[in-house]
Each structure stands twice: as C-alpha cells, then as structure tokens.
Coordinates of C-alpha atoms (C1' of nucleotides) in Angstrom, one line a residue:
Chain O
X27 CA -17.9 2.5 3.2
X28 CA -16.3 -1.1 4.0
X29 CA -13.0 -1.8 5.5
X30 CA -11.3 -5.0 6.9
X31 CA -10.9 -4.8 10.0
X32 CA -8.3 -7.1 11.8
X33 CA -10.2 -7.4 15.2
X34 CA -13.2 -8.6 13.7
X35 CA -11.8 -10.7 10.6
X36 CA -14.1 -9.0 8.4
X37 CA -15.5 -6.2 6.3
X38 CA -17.0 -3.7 8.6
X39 CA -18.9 -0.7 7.5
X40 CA -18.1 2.7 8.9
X41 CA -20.7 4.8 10.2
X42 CA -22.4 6.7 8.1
X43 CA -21.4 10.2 7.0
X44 CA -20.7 12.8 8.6
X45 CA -19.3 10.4 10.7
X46 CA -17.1 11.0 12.7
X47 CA -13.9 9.2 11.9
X48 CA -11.6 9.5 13.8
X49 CA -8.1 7.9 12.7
X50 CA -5.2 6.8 14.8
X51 CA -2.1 5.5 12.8
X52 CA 1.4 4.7 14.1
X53 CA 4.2 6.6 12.9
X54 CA 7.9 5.8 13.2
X55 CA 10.3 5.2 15.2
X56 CA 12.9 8.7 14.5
X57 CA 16.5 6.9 14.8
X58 CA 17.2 7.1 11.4
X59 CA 16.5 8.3 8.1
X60 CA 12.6 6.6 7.9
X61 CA 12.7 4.1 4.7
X62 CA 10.4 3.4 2.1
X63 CA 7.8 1.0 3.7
X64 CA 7.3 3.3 6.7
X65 CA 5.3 5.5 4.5
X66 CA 2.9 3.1 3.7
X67 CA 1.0 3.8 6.3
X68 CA 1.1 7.6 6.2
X69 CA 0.4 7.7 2.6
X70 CA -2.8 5.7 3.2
X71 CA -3.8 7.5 6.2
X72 CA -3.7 10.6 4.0
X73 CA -5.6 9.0 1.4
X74 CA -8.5 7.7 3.1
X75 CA -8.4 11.0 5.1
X76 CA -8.6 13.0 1.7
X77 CA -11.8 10.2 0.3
X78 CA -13.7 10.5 3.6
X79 CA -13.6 14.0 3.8
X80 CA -15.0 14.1 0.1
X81 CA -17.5 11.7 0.8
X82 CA -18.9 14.1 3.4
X83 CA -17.5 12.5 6.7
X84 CA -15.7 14.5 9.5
X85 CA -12.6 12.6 9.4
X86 CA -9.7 13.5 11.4
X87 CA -6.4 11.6 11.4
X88 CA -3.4 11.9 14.2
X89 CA 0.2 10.3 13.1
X90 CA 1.9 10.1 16.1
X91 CA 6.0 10.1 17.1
X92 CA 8.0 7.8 18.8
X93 CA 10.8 9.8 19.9
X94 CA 11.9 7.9 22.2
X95 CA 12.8 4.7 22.6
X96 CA 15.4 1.9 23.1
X97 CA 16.6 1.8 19.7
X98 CA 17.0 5.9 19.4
X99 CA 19.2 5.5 22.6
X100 CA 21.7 2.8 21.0
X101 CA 21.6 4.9 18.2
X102 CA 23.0 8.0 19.5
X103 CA 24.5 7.3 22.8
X104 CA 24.2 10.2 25.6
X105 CA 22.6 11.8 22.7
X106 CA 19.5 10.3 21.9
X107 CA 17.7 13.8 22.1
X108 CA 19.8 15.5 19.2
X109 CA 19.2 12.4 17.1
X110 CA 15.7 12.2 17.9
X111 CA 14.8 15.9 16.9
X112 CA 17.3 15.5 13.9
X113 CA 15.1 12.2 12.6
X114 CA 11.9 14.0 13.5
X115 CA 13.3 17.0 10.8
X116 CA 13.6 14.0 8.5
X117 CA 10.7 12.3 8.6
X118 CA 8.4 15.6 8.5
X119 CA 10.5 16.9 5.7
X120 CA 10.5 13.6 3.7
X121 CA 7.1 12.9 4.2
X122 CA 6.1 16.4 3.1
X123 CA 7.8 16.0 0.2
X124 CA 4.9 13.1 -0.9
X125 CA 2.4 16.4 -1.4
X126 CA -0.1 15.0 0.5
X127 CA -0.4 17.4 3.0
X128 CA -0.6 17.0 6.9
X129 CA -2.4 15.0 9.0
X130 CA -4.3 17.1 11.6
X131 CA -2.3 16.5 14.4
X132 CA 1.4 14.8 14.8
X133 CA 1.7 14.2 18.5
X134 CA 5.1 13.1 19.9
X135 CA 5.6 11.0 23.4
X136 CA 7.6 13.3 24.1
X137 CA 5.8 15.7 24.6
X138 CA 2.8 13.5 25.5
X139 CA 4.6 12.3 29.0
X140 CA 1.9 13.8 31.6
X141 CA -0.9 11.8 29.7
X142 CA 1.6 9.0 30.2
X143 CA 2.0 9.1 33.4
X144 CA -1.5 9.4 34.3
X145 CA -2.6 6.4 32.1
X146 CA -0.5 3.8 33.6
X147 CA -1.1 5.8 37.2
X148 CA -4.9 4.9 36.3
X149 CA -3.8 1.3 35.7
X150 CA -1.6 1.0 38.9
X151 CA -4.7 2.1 40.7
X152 CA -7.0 -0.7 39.0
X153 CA -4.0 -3.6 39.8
X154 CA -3.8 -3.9 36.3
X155 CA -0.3 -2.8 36.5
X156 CA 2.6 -3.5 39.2
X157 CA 6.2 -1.2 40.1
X158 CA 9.3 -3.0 40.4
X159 CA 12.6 -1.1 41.1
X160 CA 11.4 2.1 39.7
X161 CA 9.9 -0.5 36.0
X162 CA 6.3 -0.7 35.7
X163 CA 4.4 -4.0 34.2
X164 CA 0.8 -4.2 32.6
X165 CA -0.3 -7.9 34.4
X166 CA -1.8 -9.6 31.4
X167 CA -3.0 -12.1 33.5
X168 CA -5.5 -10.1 34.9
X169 CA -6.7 -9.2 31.1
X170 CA -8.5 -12.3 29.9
X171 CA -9.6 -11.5 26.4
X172 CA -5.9 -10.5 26.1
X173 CA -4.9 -11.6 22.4
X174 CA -8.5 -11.3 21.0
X175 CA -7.1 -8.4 18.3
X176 CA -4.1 -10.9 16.7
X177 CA -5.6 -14.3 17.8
X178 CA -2.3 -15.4 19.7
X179 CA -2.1 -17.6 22.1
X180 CA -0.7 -17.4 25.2
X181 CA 0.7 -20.6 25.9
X182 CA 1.1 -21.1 22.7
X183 CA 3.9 -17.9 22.3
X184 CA 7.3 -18.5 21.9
X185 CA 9.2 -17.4 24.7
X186 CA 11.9 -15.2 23.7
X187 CA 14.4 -13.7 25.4
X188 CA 15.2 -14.5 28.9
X189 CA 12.3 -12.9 31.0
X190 CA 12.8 -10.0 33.3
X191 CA 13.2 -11.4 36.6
X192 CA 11.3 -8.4 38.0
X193 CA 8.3 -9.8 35.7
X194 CA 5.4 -11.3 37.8
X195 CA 4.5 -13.2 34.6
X196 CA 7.1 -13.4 31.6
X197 CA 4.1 -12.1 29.6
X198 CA 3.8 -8.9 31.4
X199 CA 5.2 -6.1 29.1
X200 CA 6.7 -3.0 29.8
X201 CA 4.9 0.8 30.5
X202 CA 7.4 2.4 31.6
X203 CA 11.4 1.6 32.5
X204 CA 13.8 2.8 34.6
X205 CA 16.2 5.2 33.4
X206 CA 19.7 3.6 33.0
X207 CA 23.3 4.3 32.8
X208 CA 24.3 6.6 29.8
X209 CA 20.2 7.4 28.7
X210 CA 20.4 11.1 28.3
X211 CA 16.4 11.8 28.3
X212 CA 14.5 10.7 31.6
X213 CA 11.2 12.0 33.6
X214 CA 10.0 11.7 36.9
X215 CA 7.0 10.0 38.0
X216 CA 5.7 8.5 41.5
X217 CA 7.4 5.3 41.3
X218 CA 10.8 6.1 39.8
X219 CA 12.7 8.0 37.1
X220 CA 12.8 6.8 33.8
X221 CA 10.8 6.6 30.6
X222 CA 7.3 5.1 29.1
X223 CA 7.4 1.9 26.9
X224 CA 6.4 1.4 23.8
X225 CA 2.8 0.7 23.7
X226 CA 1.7 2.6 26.0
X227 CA 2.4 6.3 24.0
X228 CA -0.2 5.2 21.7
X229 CA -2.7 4.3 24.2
X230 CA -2.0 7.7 25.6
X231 CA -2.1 9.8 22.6
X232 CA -4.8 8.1 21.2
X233 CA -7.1 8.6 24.0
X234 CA -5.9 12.2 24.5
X235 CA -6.4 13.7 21.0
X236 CA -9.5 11.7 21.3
X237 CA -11.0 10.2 24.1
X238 CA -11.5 6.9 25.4
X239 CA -12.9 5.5 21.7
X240 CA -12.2 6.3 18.2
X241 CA -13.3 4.8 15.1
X242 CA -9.9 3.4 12.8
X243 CA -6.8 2.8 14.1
X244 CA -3.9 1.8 11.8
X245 CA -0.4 1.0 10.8
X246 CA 1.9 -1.9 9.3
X247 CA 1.0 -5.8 9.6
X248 CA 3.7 -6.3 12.0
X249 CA 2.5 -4.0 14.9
X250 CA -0.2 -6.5 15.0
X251 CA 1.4 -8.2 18.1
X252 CA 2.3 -7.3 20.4
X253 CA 2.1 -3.9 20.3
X254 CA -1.5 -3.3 19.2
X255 CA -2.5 -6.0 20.9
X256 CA -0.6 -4.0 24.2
X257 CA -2.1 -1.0 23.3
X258 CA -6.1 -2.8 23.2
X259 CA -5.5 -4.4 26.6
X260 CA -3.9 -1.7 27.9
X261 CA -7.0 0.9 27.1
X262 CA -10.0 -2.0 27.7
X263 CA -8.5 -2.8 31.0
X264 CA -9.9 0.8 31.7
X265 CA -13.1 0.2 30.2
X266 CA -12.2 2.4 27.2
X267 CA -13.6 1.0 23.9
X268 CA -10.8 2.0 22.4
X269 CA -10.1 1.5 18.6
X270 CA -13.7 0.1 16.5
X271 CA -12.0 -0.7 13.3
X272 CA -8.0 -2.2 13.0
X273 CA -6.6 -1.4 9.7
X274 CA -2.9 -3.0 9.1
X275 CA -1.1 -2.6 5.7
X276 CA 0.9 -5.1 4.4
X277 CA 4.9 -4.8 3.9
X278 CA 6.9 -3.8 1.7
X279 CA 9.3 -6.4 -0.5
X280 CA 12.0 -6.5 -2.2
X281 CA 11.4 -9.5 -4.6
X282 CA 9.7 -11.5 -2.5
X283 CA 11.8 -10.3 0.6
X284 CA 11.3 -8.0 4.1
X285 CA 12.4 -4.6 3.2
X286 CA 14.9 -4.9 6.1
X287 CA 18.3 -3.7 7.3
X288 CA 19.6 -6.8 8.2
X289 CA 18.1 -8.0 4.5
X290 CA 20.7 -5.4 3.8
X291 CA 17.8 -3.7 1.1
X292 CA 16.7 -1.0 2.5
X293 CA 15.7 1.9 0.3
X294 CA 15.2 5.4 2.7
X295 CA 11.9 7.2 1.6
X296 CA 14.2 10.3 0.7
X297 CA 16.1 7.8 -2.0
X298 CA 12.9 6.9 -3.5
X299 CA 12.1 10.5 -3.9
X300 CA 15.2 11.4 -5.2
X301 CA 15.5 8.9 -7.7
X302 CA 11.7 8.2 -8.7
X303 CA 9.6 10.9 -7.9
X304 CA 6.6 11.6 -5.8
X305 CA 4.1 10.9 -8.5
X306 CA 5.8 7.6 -9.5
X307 CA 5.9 6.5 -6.2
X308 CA 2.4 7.5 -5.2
X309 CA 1.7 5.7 -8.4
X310 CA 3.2 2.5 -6.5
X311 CA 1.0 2.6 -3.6
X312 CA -2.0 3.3 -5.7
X313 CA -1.3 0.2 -7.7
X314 CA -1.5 -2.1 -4.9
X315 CA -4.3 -2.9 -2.2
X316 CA -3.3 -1.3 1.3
X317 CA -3.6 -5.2 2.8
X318 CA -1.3 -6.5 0.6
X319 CA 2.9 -7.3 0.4
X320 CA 4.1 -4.8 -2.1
X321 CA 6.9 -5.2 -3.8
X322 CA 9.2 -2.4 -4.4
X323 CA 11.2 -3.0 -7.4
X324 CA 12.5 -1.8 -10.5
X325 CA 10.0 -3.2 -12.8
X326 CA 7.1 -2.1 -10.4
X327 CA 8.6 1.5 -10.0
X328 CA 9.4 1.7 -13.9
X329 CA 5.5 0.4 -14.8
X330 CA 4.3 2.7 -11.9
X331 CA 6.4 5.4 -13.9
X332 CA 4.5 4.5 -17.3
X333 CA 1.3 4.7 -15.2
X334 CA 1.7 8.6 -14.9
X335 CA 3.0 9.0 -18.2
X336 CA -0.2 7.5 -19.4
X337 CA -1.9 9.9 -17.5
X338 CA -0.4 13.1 -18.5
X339 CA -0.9 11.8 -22.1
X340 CA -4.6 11.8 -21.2
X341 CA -4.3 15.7 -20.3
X342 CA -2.4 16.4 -23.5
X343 CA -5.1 15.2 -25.6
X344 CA -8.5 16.2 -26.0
X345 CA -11.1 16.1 -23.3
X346 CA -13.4 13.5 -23.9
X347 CA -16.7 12.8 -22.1
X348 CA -16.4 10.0 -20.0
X349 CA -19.6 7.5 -20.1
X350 CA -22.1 7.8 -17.4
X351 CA -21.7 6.2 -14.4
X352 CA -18.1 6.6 -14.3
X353 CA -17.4 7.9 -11.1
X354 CA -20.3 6.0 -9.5
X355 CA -17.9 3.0 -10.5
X356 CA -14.9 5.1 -9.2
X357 CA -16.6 5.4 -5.8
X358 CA -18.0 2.0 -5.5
X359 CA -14.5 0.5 -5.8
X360 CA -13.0 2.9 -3.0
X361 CA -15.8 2.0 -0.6
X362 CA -15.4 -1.1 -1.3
X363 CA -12.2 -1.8 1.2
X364 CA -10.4 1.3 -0.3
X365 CA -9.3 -1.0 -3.4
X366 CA -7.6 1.2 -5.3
X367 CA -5.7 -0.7 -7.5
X368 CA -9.6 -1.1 -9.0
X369 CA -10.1 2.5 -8.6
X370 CA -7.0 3.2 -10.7
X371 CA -8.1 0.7 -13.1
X372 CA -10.7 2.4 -13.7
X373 CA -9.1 5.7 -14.2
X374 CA -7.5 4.8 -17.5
X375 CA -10.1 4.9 -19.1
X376 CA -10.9 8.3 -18.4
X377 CA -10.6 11.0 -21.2
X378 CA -12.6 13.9 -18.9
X379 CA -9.8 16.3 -18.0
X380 CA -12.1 17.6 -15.4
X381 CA -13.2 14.4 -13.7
X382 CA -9.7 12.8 -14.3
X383 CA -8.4 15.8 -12.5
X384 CA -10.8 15.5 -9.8
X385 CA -10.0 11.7 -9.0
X386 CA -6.4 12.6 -8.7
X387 CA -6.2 15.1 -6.8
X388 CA -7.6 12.9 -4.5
X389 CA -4.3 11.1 -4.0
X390 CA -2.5 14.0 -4.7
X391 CA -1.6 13.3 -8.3
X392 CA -3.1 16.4 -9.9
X393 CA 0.2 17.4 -10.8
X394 CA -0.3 15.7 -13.5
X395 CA -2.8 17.7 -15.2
X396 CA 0.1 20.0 -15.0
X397 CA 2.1 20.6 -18.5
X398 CA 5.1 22.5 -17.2
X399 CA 5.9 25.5 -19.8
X400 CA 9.4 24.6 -21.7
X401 CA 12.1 27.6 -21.5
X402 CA 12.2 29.8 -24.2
X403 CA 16.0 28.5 -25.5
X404 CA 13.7 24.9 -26.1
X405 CA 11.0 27.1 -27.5
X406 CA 13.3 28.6 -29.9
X407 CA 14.7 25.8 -31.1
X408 CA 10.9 24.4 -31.6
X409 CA 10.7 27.5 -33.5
X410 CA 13.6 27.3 -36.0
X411 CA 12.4 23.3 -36.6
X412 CA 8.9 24.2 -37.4
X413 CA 10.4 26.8 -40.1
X414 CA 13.1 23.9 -41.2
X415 CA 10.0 21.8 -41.7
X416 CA 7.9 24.6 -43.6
X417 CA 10.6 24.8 -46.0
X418 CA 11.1 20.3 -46.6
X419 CA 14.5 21.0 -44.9
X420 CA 14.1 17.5 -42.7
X421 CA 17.6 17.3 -42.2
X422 CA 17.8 20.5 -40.3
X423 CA 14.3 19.5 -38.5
X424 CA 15.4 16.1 -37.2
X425 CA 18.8 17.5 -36.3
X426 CA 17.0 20.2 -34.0
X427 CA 14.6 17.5 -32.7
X428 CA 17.8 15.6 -31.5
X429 CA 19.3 18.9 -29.6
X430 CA 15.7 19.9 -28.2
X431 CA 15.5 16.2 -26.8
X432 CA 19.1 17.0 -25.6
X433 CA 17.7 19.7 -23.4
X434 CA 15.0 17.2 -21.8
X435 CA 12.2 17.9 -24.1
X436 CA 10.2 16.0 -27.0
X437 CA 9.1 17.6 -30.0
X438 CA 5.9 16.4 -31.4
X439 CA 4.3 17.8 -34.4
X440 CA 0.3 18.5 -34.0
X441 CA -2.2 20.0 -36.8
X442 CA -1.6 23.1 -35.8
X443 CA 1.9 23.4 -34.8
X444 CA 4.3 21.8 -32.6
X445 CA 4.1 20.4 -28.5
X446 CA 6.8 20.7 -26.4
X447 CA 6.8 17.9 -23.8
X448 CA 9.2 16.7 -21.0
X449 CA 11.1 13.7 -21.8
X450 CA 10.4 10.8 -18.8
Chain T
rG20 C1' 5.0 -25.4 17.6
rG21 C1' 1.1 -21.2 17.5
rC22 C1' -1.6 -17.0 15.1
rG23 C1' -2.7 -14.4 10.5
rC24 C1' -2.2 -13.6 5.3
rC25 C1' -1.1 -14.9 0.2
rU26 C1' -0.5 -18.1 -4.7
rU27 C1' -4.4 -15.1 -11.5
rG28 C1' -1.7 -14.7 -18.5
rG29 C1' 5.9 -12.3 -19.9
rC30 C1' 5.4 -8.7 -15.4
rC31 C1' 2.1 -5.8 -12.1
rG32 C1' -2.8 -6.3 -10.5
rA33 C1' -8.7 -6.4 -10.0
rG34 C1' -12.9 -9.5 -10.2
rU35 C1' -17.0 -13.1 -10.6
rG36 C1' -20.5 -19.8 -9.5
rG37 C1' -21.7 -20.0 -16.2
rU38 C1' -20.3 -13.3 -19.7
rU39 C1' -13.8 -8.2 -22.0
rA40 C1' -10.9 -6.2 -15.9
rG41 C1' -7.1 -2.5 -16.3
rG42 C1' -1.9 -1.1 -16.6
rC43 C1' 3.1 -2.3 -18.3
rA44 C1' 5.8 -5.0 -22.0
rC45 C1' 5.6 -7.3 -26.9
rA46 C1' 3.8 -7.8 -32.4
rG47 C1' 1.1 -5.9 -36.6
rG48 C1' -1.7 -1.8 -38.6
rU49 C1' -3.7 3.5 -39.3
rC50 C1' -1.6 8.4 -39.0
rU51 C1' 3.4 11.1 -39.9
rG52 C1' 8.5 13.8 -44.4
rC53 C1' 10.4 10.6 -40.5
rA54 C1' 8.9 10.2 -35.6
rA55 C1' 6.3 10.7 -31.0
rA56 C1' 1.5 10.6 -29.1
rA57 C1' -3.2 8.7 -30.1
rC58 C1' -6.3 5.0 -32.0
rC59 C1' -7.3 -0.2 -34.0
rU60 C1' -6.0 -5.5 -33.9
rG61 C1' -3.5 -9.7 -31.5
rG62 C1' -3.2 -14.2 -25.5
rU63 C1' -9.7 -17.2 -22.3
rA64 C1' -4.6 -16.9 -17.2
rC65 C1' -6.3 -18.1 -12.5
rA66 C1' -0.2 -23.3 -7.9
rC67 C1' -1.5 -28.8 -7.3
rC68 C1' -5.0 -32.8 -5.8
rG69 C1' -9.8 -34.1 -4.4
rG70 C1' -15.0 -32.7 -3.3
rU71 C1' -19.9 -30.0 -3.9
rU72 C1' -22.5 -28.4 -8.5
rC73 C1' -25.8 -29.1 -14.7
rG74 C1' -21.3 -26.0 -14.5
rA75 C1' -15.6 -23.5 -10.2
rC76 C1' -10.6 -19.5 -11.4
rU77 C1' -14.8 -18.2 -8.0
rC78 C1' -17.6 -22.6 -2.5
rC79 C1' -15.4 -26.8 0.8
rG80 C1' -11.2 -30.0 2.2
rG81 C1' -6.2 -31.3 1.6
rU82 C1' -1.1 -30.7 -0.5
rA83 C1' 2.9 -27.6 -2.0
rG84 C1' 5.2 -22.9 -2.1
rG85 C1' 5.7 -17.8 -0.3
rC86 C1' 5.1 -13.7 3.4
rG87 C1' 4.4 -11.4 8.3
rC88 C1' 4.2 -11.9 13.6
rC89 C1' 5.2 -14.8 18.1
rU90 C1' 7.1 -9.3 24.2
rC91 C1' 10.3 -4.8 24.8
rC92 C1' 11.7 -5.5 18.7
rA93 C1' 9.2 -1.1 12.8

RNA sequence: GGCGCCUUGGCCGAGUGGUUAGGCACAGGUCUGCAAAACCUGGUACACCGGUUCGACUCCGGUAGGCGCCUCCA
C-alpha cells in the first residue's frame, strides 16, 4: 500500500499488514455550521480506515476537535462555550449523517488541556519554549530542520502582521495565550491563566491517543504551513518521531475558486445533504483523487448523481459474473495512492451483485444495492395498469404511468410483470 | 518575492515511452403497444514552445494559465 506523503515528496509504502496504522487527521474548527470541504478530510479518513482494516491492517484513526480557539471566541462573545458545544452537536450530527460510521476516537482540546499543559511544560524545560506575560512561544530558532515538512523558507516568509512584541523571534508561534478581556473559557497553568494555541492540541492529542510516533497523519492542503509544520517541530523538538507519513487533501472549488466565506460560496455540509444526498455526495469524493482541487458544482454533483443511478441499475438487473481478476484490479488501484477515481472506474463495469456490493460498502454506498419497497397506494396503481395493459387499454395504462410517476415512482414493464422504481 | 501542486476529448476523470480507460452528456440502432432500463454503434484528446528518442500525451527544459500556503488564520 503506497501513499504520497508530503514530508518526503514521494510514494511511500506503509508497513505491511497487520500494521499498525495508526491515523491522526485534523478536524474542524466548531464556530459554525462545518461546510462542505471540511469533510474531505473525514470522509477519507473513514475510507482508508474502512480499506485498511479489510486488507488485514490494525488501523485506528482519531479526528480530533478544536473547541477552542480565537475565531470560536469572536464568534460568540462571553459565550464561546455554548457555541462551541452547539457546533460540536453539528458537526457530529452532520458528519454522521455521511453513514460512514465513527472514527475510533474524537478527542477535543478541551478536554485534552492536562496533556497540554504538560507538553509545552516538557518544552519550557528543554528551552525550546519561553513565557512572556502569562503567553508561551515555541523558539523556532532553536529547531533547525524547522520547515523540512512544507519546504518554506524562513527568510524567505512573508512577514505578516505586526509581530508580537513579546516574540523573541517574529517566527516564534504561539502554545499557549493569555486569557483576555471578555474570553469566557480559561485554565490555569504554572506560568499564567489562559488557553493553548492552535498547534499545539494536535501535538498533544496525537501523542496521547498514541504515543510519541504514529504512522499517517492528515488533513486539508492548507494546514500544511504553518500548522503541521508547528505541530512536527513542536513534537521532534522532544525527540518524538512523530507523524511517518503526511497525507494533505486538496480543496474544494467552486469553479475554479476557494470554497470560502469571504468568496461568499460557501455550501455548509448539512445543505449538501439536504439537497443531494449522502450517496451523491460520497459519489463526489469518490470521483476525484484525495490530492486533488475538487470542484463542487452542479454539473459534478448532477454526474456524481448519475453515477449512483448507474449503480442501482446494475442491482436491478441480473447478476452477472464479473471476469477474473476484477477485484485484483480493484485492489491494485486503491493501493496504488488510494486512487479511487480508478477504483470507481473500475466498478462500472461490474455486473456481480455480490462483489459490486462488497466494493461499496467499502465507502459506504451499499445502500445502493438497496431497492426500497414502493407503498402499496403505488403498488395498486401498478396493479390496475398491468390489467389496463392485459386488456390493450393503453390509454388507461399510460395515464396510470403518469399518476404513479406523480407519486415519485417509475413504472417499467419486465417479462414477467412490472418494476416499481424511485424516480431520481 | 518564497514554497508546493495542477493544465487530458462537450463536461468530470484515470493512465502509459509505441496498444480501448471509465463515467456523464449527445446521436443512431435493437428491444417495447409506447416508454423506461439494458445492450450495440459513433470522437485517437492530452495548454504552448523547444530538447532527448526510431518513436512522447507519457522523460528533460522553458513559456503561458490556474490553485493552495507564506504565523496565530480552516
């Protein structure tokens, strides 16, 4: 099994089963309604999780929580904990509703602040962190292969903002911040009160659900820099290996631009439900490599939607053997970088309910296998068509075939009688 | 200015130094009372310019265009 992996620039093979892998991706930020693009990464997480396990590995992936943070605290002023458990609701509830499952641990810094404490406590000790008025600075200065994971660098960085006069280095980047005015959710610690940054959480979650090196750690392109690369020099300055294998998914577009609120397109995960469906959307994300910009549009949704109509037409047919060597190919394109716009490909030209059935559940898609039953007023007016029909009255047949597909259904007339079949 | 990625037929999207990707859409056909579904048939595309090679869409260099990131901000 082969995936990129962004700190090496290259394929890298994975251990062999059982493994273990163990997988770290970065979950949201919860100070708002989570949008479409943020389940990229939890989709694919699930999906690798549910092909390693199947290929025999011990695979275990933790999606962790940011719930809390600077933006939760503009959000919801003086009540950035009501918001943040409200947006935690959310995103469980949205992301459930994807079918996929859990991953096996959802941690939240929240409730991650002891091993918090104690990492950047560990780093204070080693000088590779610094106080100031109650703040507390990683010194990247004293972390020379600092940038190896995004290739920045340093004196080549734009500088931003003004720098924090407390700042030994304007490089140095936050672990933990001093609570201020009006911020309604603060802890205690040796050097002040206040809260942890941003990168260190992962770092701390990470390495607590499972120790100082792990095998994949992922989440979108743009957490890249600087907060991966925060996160690596944050854990190496301890001598922890940390994560072996980077994966970073590429963003979602909207023809050819940043999903992004100030793009003014966002689409919230829950919309997408709502208005497409699980399977259509799952369908989306299969159809394009992990790596890659996706765009999210509604050509792509409509031909993802044709996709799974395709496939449900494959179920409603006969079983067909498929020809030797089928899922060899299937499994050779999935550990081949988890390319599974190939592996889908592949799939349509499948006619073996069983081993069609098999592949998709994989990505949780064998709903469509899944005929629902139509309700007996449809089945009754089936009924009286299939009689109009026995006696030439075509009239009355195509009339009743115009009120069945008024209740959602198709009729179809097979050899030995009629299908009932929702309309898409 | 720096780092990284991308550019395939109407659209989406794989892949390979010389051989059909696949899907969607479209057209014709078979089937059907009519349909639908299914099946059959129909397009040799790979940004541009050079180079390497017997031969490149596939390797190398350059150009153009697009995308992400560049420190507290997913």
């Amino acid at each position: 099994m082969q995936l990129y992996n962004t700190l090496t620039r290259r394929l890298d093979e994975l251990p062999a089963p059982p493994g273990p892998v163990r997988m770290y991706f970065c979950g949201p930020t919860v100070y708002a309604r989570a949008h479409v693009g943020n389940a990229r990464p939890y989709v694919i997480g699930m999906w690798l999780h549910s092909w390693l396990r199947s290929r025999g590995y011990e695979a275990t992936l933790v999606h962790n929580i940011t719930d809390v943070n600077d933006k939760i605290y503009d959000a919801a002023p003086g009540k950035s904990a009501e918001l943040a458990a409200r947006a935690t609701e959310w995103y469980l509830q949205d992301t459930g509703d994807l079918g996929l499952g859990r991953p096996d641990r959802m941690p939240q810094a929240t409730e991650s602040i002891p091993q918090i404490v104690h990492f950047i406590e560990e780093l204070i000790a080693r000088d590779f962190a610094y106080a100031r008025e109650g703040d507390v600075y990683f010194r990247v200065a004293r972390y020379p292969d600092y940038g190896q994971l995004s290739g920045q660098r340093l004196d080549q960085v734009e500088q931003g903002e003004e720098p924090s006069p407390l700042k030994e280095d304007p490089r140095d980047f936050a672990l933990w911040k001093a609570t201020k005015p009006g911020e309604d959710t603060w802890w205690d610690a040796s050097w002040g009160r206040g809260r942890p940054g941003w990168h260190i959480e992962c770092s701390a979650m990470a390495e607590d659900a499972f120790g100082p090196v792990f095998e994949i750690h992922g989440g979108g392109i743009d957490l890249v820099f600087p907060h991966h690369e925060n996160e690596l020099a944050q854990s190496r300055a301890l001598g922890h290996p940390f994560a072996q294998l980077w994966m970073h998914n590429g963003l979602l577009e909207f023809t050819g631009e940043k999903m992004a609120k100030s793009v003014g397109n966002v689409v919230t995960l829950r919309e997408a439900l709502d208005e497409w469906g699980r399977e259509t959307l799952l369908l989306l994300f299969l159809g394009s490599h992990w790596r890659k910009p996706m765009d999210f549009s509604d050509e792509t949704l409509a031909a993802a939607a044709a996709r799974g109509q395709g496939f449900r037409e494959v179920f409603l047919g006969p079983s067909e053997p498929t020809p030797a060597g089928a899922w060899e190919s299937f499994e050779a394109a999935l550990e081949d970088d988890f390319n599974t716009p190939q592996a889908l490909a592949l799939l349509h030209e499948w006619r073996d309910h069983e081993l069609l059935r098999r592949a998709l559940d994989l990505f949780g898609l064998g709903s469509l296998a899944e005929l629902p039953e139509a309700p007996a007023d449809v089945v009754d007016l089936a009924q009286r068509r299939q009689r109009a029909r026995a006696e030439r009255d075509f009239d009355e047949a195509d009339r009743l075939r115009a009120e069945i597909e008024s209740h959602g259904w198709e009729a179809r007339d097979v050899a030995d009688g009629y299908q009932l079949v929702p309309r898409r």
